[in-house]
Short mmCIF file of C-alpha atoms in Angstrom, two decimals:
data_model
loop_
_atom_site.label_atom_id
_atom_site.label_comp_id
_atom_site.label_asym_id
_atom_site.label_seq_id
_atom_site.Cartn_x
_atom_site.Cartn_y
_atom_site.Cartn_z
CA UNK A 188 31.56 47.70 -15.99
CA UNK A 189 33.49 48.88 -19.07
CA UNK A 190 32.23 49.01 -22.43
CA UNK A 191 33.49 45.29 -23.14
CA UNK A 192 31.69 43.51 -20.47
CA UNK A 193 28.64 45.11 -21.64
CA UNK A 194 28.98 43.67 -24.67
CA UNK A 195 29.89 40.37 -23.22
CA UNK A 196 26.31 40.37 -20.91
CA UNK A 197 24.61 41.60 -23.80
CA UNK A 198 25.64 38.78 -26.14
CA UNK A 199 24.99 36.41 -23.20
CA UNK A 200 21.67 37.05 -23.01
CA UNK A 201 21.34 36.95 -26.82
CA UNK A 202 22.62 33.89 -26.93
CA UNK A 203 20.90 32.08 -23.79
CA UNK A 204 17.27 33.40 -25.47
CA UNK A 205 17.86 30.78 -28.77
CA UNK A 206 15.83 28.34 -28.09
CA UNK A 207 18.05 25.18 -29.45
CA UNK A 208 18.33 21.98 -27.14
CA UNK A 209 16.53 20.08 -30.38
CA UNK A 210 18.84 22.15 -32.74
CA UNK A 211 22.00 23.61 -32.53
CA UNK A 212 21.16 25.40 -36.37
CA UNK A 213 19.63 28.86 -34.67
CA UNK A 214 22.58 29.40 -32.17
CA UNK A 215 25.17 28.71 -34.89
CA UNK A 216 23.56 31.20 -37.19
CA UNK A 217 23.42 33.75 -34.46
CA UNK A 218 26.86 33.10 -33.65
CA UNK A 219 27.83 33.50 -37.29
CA UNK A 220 26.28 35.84 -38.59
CA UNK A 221 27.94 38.32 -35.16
CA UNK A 222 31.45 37.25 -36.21
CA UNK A 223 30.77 38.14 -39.99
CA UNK A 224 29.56 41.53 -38.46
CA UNK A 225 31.52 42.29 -35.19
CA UNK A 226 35.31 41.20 -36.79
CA UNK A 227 37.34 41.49 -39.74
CA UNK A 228 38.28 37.72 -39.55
CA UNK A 229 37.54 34.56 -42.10
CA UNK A 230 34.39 33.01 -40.89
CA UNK A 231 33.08 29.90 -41.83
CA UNK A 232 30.02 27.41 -40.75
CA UNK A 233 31.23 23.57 -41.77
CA UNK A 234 28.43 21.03 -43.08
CA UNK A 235 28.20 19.50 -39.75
CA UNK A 236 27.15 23.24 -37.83
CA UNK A 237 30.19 24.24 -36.21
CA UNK A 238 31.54 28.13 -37.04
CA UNK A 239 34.59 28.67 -37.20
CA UNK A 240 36.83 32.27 -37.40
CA UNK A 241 40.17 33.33 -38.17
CA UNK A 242 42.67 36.10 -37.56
CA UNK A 243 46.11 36.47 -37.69
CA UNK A 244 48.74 34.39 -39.25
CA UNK A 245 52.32 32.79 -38.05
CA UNK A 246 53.32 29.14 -37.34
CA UNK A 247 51.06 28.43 -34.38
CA UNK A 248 47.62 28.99 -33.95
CA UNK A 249 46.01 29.62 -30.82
CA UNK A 250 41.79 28.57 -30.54
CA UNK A 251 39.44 29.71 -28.24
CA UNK A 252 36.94 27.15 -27.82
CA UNK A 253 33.19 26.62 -26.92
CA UNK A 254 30.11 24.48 -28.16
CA UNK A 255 26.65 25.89 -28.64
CA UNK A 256 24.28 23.25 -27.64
CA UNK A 257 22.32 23.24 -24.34
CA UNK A 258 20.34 20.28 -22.80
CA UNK A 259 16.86 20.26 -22.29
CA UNK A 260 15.47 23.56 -20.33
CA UNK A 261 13.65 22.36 -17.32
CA UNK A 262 9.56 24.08 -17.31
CA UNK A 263 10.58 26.83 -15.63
CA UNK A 264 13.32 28.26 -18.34
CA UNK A 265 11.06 28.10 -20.62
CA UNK A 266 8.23 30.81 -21.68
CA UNK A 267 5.98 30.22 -24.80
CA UNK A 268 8.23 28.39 -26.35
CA UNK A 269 11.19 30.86 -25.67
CA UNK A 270 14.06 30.27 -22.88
CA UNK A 271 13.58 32.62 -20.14
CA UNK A 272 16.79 35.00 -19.65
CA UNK A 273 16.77 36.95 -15.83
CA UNK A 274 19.17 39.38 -14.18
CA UNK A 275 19.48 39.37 -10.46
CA UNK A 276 21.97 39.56 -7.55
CA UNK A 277 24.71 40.01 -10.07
CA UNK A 278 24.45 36.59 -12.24
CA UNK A 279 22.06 35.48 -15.62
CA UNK A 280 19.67 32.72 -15.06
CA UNK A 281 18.50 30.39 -17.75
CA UNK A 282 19.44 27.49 -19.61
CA UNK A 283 23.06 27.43 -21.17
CA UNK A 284 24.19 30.78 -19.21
CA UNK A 285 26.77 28.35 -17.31
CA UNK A 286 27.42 25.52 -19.69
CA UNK A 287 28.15 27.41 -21.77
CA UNK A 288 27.18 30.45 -24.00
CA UNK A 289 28.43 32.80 -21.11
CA UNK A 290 32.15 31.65 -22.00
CA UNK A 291 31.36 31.75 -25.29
CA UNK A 292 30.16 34.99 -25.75
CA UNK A 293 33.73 36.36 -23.52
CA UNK A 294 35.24 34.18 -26.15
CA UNK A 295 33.65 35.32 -29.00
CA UNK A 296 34.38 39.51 -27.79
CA UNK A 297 37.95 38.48 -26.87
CA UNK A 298 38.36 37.19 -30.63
CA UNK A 299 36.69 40.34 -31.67
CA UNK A 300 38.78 42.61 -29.10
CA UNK A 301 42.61 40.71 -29.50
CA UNK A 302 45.60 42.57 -31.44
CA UNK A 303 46.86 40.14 -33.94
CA UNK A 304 48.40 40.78 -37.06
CA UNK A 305 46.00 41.18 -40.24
CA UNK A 306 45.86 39.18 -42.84
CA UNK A 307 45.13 40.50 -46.86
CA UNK A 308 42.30 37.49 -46.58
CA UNK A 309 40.37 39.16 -43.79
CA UNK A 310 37.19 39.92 -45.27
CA UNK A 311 33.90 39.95 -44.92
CA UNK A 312 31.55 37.07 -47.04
CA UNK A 313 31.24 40.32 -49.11
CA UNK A 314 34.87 40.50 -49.67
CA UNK A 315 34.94 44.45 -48.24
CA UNK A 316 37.03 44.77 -45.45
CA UNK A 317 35.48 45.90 -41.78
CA UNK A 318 36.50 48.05 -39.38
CA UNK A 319 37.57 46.20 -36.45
CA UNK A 320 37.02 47.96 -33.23
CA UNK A 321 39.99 49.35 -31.45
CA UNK A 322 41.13 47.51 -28.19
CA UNK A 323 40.11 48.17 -24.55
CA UNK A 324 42.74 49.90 -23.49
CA UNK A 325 41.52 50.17 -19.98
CA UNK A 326 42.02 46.19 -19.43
CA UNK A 327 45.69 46.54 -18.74
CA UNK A 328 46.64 44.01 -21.32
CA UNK A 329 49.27 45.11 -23.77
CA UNK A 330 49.64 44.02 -27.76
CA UNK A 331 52.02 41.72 -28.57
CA UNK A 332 54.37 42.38 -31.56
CA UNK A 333 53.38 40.66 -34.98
CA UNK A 334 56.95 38.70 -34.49
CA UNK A 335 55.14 36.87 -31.38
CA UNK A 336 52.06 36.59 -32.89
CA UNK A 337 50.26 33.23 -34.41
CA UNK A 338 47.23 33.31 -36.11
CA UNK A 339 44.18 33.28 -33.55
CA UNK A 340 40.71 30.91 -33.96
CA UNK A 341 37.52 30.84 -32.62
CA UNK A 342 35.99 27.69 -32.68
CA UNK A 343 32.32 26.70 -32.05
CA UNK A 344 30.81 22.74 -31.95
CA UNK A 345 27.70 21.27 -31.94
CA UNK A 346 27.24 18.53 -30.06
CA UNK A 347 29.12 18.77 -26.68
CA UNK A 348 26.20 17.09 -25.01
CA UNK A 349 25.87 14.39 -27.44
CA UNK A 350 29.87 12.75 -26.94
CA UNK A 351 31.35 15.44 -28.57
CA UNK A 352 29.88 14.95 -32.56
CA UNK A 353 30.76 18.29 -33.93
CA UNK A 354 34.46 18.39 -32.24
CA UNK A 355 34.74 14.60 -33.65
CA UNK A 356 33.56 16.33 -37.20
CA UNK A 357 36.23 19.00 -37.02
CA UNK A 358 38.86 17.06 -35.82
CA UNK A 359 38.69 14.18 -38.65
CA UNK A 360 38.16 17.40 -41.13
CA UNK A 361 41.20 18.77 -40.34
CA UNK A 362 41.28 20.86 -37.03
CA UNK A 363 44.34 21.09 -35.11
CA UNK A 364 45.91 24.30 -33.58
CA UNK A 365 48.52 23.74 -31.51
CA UNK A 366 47.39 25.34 -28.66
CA UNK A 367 43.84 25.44 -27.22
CA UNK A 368 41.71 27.50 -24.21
CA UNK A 369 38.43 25.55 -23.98
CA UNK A 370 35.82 27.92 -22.15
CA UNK A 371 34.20 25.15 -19.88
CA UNK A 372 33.66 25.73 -16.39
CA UNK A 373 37.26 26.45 -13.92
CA UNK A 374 35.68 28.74 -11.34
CA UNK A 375 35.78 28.48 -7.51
CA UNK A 376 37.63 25.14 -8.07
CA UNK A 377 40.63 25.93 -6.08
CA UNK A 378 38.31 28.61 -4.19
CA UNK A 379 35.58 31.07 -3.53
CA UNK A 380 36.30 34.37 -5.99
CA UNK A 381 38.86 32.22 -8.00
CA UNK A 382 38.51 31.63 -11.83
CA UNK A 383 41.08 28.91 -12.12
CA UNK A 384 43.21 26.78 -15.15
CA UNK A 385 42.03 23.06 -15.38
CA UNK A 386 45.29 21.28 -16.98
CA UNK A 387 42.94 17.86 -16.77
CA UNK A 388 40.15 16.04 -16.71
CA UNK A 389 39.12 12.59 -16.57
CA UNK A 390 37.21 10.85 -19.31
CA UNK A 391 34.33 8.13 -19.41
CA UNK A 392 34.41 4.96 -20.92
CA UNK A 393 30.79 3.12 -20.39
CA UNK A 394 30.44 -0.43 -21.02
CA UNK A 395 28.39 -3.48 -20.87
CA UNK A 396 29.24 -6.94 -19.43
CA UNK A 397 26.94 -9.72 -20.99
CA UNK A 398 26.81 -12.96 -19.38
CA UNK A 399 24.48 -15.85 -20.75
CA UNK A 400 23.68 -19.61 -19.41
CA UNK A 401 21.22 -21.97 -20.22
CA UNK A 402 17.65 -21.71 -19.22
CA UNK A 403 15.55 -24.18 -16.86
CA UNK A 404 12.93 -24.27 -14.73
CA UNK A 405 13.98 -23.10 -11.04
CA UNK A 406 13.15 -26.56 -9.47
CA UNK A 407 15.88 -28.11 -11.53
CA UNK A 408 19.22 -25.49 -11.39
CA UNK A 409 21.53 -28.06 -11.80
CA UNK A 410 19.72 -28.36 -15.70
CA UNK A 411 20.86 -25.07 -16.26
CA UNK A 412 23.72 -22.44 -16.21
CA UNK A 413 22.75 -19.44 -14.19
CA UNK A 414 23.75 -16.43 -15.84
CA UNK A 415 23.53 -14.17 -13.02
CA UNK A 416 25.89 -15.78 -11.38
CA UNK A 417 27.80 -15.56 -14.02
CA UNK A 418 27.11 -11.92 -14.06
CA UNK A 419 27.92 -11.85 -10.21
CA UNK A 420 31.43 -13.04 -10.52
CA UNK A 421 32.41 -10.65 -13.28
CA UNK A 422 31.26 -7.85 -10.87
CA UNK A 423 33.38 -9.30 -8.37
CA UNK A 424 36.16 -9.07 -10.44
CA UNK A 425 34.72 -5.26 -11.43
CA UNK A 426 34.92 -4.61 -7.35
CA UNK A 427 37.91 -5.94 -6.72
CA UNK A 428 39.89 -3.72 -9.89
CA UNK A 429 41.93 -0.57 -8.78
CA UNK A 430 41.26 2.35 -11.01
CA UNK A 431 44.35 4.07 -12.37
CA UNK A 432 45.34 7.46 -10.73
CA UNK A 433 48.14 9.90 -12.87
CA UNK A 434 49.94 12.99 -11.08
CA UNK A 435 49.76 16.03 -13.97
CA UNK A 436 51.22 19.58 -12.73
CA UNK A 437 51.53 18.71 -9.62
CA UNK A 438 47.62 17.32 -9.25
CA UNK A 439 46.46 14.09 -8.65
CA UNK A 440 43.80 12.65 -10.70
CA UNK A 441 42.32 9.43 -9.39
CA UNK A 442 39.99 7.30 -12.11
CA UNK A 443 36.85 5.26 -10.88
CA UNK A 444 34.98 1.97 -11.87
CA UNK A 445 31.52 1.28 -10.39
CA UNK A 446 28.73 -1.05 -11.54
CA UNK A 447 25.66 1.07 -11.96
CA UNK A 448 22.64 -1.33 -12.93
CA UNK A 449 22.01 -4.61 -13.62
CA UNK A 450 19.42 -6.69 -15.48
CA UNK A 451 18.80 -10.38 -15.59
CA UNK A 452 16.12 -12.59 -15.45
CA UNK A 453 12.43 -13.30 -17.02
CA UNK A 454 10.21 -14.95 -14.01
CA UNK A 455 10.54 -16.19 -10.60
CA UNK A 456 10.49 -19.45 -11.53
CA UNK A 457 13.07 -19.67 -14.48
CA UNK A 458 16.95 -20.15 -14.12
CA UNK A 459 18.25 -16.78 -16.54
CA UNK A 460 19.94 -17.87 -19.65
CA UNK A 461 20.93 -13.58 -19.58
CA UNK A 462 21.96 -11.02 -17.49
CA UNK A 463 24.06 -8.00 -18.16
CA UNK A 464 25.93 -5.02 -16.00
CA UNK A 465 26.79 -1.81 -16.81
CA UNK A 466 29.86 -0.21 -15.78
CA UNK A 467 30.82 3.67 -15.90
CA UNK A 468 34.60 4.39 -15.56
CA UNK A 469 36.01 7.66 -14.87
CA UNK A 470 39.48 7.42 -17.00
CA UNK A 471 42.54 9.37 -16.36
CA UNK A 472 45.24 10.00 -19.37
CA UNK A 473 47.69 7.19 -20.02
CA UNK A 474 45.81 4.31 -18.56
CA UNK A 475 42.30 2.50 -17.71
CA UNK A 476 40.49 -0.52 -15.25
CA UNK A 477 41.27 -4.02 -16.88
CA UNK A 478 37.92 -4.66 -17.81
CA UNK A 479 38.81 -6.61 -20.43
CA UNK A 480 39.64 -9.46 -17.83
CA UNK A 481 35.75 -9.87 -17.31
CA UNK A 482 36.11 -11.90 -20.32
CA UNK A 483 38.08 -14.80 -18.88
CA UNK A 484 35.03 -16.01 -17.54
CA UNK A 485 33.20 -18.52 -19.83
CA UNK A 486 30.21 -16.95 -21.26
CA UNK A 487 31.02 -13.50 -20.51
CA UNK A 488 30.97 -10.30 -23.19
CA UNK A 489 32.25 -7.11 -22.50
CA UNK A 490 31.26 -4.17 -24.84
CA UNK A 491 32.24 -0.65 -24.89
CA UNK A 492 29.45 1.79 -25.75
CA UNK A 493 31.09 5.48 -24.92
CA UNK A 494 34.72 6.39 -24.60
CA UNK A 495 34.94 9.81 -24.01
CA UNK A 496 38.68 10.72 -23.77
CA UNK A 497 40.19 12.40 -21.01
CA UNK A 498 42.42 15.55 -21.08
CA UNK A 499 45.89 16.20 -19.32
CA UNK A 500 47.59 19.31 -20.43
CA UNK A 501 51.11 18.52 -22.85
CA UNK A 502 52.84 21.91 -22.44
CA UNK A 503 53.60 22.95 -19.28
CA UNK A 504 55.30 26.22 -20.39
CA UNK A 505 51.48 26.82 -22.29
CA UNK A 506 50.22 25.75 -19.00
CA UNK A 507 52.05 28.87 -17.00
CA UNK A 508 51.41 31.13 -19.46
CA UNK A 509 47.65 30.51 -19.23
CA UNK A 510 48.01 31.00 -15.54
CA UNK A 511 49.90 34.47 -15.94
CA UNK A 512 47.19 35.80 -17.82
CA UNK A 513 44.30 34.58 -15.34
CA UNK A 514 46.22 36.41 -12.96
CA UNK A 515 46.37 39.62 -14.31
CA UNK A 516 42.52 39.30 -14.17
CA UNK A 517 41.54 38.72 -10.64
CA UNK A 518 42.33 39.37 -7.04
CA UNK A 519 42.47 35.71 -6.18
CA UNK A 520 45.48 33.41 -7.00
CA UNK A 521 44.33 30.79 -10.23
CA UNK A 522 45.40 27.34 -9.05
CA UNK A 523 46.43 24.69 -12.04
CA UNK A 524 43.44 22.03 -10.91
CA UNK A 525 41.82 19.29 -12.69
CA UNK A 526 37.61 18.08 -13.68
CA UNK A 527 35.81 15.48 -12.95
CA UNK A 528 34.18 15.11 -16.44
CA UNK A 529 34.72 14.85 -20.02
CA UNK A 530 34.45 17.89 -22.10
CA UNK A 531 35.49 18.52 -25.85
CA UNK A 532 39.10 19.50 -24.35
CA UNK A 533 39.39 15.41 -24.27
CA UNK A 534 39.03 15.23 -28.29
CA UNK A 535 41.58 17.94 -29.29
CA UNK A 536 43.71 16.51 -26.55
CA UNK A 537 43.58 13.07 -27.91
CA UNK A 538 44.44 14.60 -31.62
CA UNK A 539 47.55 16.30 -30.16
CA UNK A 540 46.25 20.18 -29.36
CA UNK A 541 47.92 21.34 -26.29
CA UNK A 542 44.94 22.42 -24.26
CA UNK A 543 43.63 24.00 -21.05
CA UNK A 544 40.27 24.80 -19.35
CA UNK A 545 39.31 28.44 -18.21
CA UNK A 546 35.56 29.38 -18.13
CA UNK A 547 32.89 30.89 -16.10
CA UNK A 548 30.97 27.91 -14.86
CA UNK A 549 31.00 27.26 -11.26
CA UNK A 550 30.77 23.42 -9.54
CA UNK A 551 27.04 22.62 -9.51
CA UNK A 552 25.33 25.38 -12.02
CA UNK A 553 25.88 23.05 -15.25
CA UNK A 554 22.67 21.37 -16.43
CA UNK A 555 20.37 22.73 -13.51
CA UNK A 556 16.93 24.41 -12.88
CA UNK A 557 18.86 27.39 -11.97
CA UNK A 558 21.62 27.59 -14.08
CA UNK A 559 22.98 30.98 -13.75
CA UNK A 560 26.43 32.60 -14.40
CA UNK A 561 28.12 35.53 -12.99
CA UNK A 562 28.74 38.75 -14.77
CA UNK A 563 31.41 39.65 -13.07
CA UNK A 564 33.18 36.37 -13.83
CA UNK A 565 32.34 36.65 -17.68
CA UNK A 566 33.95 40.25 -17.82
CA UNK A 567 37.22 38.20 -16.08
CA UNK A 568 37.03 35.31 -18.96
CA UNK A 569 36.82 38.04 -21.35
CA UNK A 570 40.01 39.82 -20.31
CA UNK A 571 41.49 36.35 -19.47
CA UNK A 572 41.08 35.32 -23.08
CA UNK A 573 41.96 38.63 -23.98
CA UNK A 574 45.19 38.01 -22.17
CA UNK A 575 46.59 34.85 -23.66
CA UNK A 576 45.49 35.67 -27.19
CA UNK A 577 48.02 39.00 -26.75
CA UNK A 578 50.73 37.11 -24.64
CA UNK A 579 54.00 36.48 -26.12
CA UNK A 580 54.37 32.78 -26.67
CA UNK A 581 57.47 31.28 -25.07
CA UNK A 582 60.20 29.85 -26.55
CA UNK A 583 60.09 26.31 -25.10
CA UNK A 584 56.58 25.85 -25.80
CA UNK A 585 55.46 23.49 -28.42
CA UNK A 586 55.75 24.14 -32.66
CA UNK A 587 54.53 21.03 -33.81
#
């Protein structure tokens, strides 16, 4: 491994052993406190806990992006109170190596690592300037010119787990580069050995359908109005709805609507005067279900709980670029392919940020028992980063 993706399984590991599923506040200090000592760039933490750095300057701005929060360990990533970090067969096990402080910290040394232009306000919370360390110039990648260049962030939110709270809190502060390389998870989606570029995902919206009636005693119906029945033909209606499919770079991403429980009812031997449904739907960028039909039925509610927005890539020529630069990383051939889930991609999205997925995470590791990541694939997200930080942005893409 070179010197860099040392670093990068080094900082992993630092990173994974901060115990902070009930707080984000000890990752974000970590996280801070390396970018006020490993770069020369203007680092911030906002009031809500996400960090923030800065390099560079020019009329776009290019963010790498990640969020420091975890979900719960399970017992066995856990040690005396401290998450359990291992090394073995190649990959890091322990809670948050996939999803997603393993991207993060490739983000975080590519931010370090990346030629862009100085700026006379890059200083330390000191106000002396540090020594930034030189490039790896065994990764192949070559500097762009400062003509090319735009400044370059690192971005880093809380709540990812929790809807997306901290990318919410930067968004309505303020935050929105033009362009956008979230590190979720994009590998061996196209493939075995393949880090791929997601250029969408689907979003959730989950919502409740109320129905009420009129109670009576269930040897008299007729006295009341059955609201499971109710209930029962505004699932119908649920059933019978074709979720919304939208083609985006040449992949087809199909939305879903499925009841998923149902509760109703206070004995055996009362008609229900209440019964309501839930509903999770998978959205897809431009359209959703008609759920709001449910409604035509008399005494029926529908009520939206979570809308997490989905993500479809606006820049195609961003789009190819990303893909050159994944290429010059791997063996394999990156594939533009799309998610099944929400991520924070779906906020900056929605706010107008041009944005793409590219991260270490592989289908299934998110979120388990045996979360682990590979090191081999965080050294390629490193140089991948690396790579479209230095690339020379092209002319058709997107100012605004």
């Amino acid at each position: 491994m070179t010197a860099n993706a040392t670093d990068v399984t080094e900082l992993t590991r630092e990173l994974v052993s901060i115990p902070n599923h009930e707080s984000e506040a000890s990752a974000g200090d970590a996280i801070e406190s390396w970018l006020r000592s490993e770069t020369d760039a203007d680092v911030e933490c906002d009031e809500a806990g996400n960090v923030f750095a800065r390099r560079g300057e020019g009329e776009r701005t290019l963010a790498l992006v990640g969020h420091h929060d975890v979900v719960p360990p399970a017992d066995e990533q856990v040690e005396n109170g401290e998450y359990v970090v291992e090394e073995r067969d190649g990959r890091l096990y322990g809670r948050g190596t996939a999803d997603m402080k393993g991207s993060l910290a490739a983000a975080m040394c590519a931010f370090r690592d990346s030629e862009v232009p100085r700026t006379s306000s890059s200083r330390t919370a000191s106000g002396d300037r540090v020594a930034r360390r030189a490039p790896d110039q065994s990764s192949g990648i070559q500097p762009r010119d400062a003509e090319s260049a735009g400044e370059l962030v690192f971005a880093s939110f809380i709540g990812e787990e929790r809807g997306g709270v901290g990318a919410r809190h930067a968004i309505e502060n303020g935050f929105s580069p033009d362009f956008a390389v979230v590190g979720e998870g994009s590998t061996n989606y196209s493939g075995e050995g393949v880090t791929d570029v997601v250029v969408a995902h689907k979003g959730r919206r989950g919502s409740t359908i109320t129905a009420r009636g009129a109670a009576s005693h269930a040897s008299e119906p007729e006295a009341g109005e059955n609201a499971i029945y109710r209930a029962c033909d505004a699932v119908e209606q649920v059933r019978s709805m074709d979720a919304p499919s939208v083609e985006v770079l040449g992949n087809q991403l199909a939305g879903t609507v499925v009841v998923t429980e149902i509760d109703g009812g206070s004995a055996m031997n009362v008609v229900p005067d209440r019964c309501s449904v839930t509903v999770d739907e998978r959205t897809v960028p431009g359209d959703r279900a008609p759920l709001e039909e449910v409604v035509d039925g008399e005494g029926v509610e529908w009520t939206v709980e979570q809308d997490l927005p989905p993500m479809r890539c606006s820049d195609e020529a961003f789009a190819d670029r990303m893909l050159e630069a994944a290429r010059t990383t791997q063996d394999g051939e990156p594939r533009p392919v799309t998610k099944p889930h929400a991520t924070d991609a779906g906020w900056l999205a929605d706010a107008g940020t041009a944005c793409l997925i590219y991260g270490a995470s592989e289908p299934g590791e998110a979120h388990t028992a045996t979360e682990s990541v590979s090191i081999d694939v965080l050294e390629r997200c490193y140089r991948g980063y690396r790579a479209i930080a230095e690339s020379r942005p092209r002319s058709e893409e997107s100012t605004s």
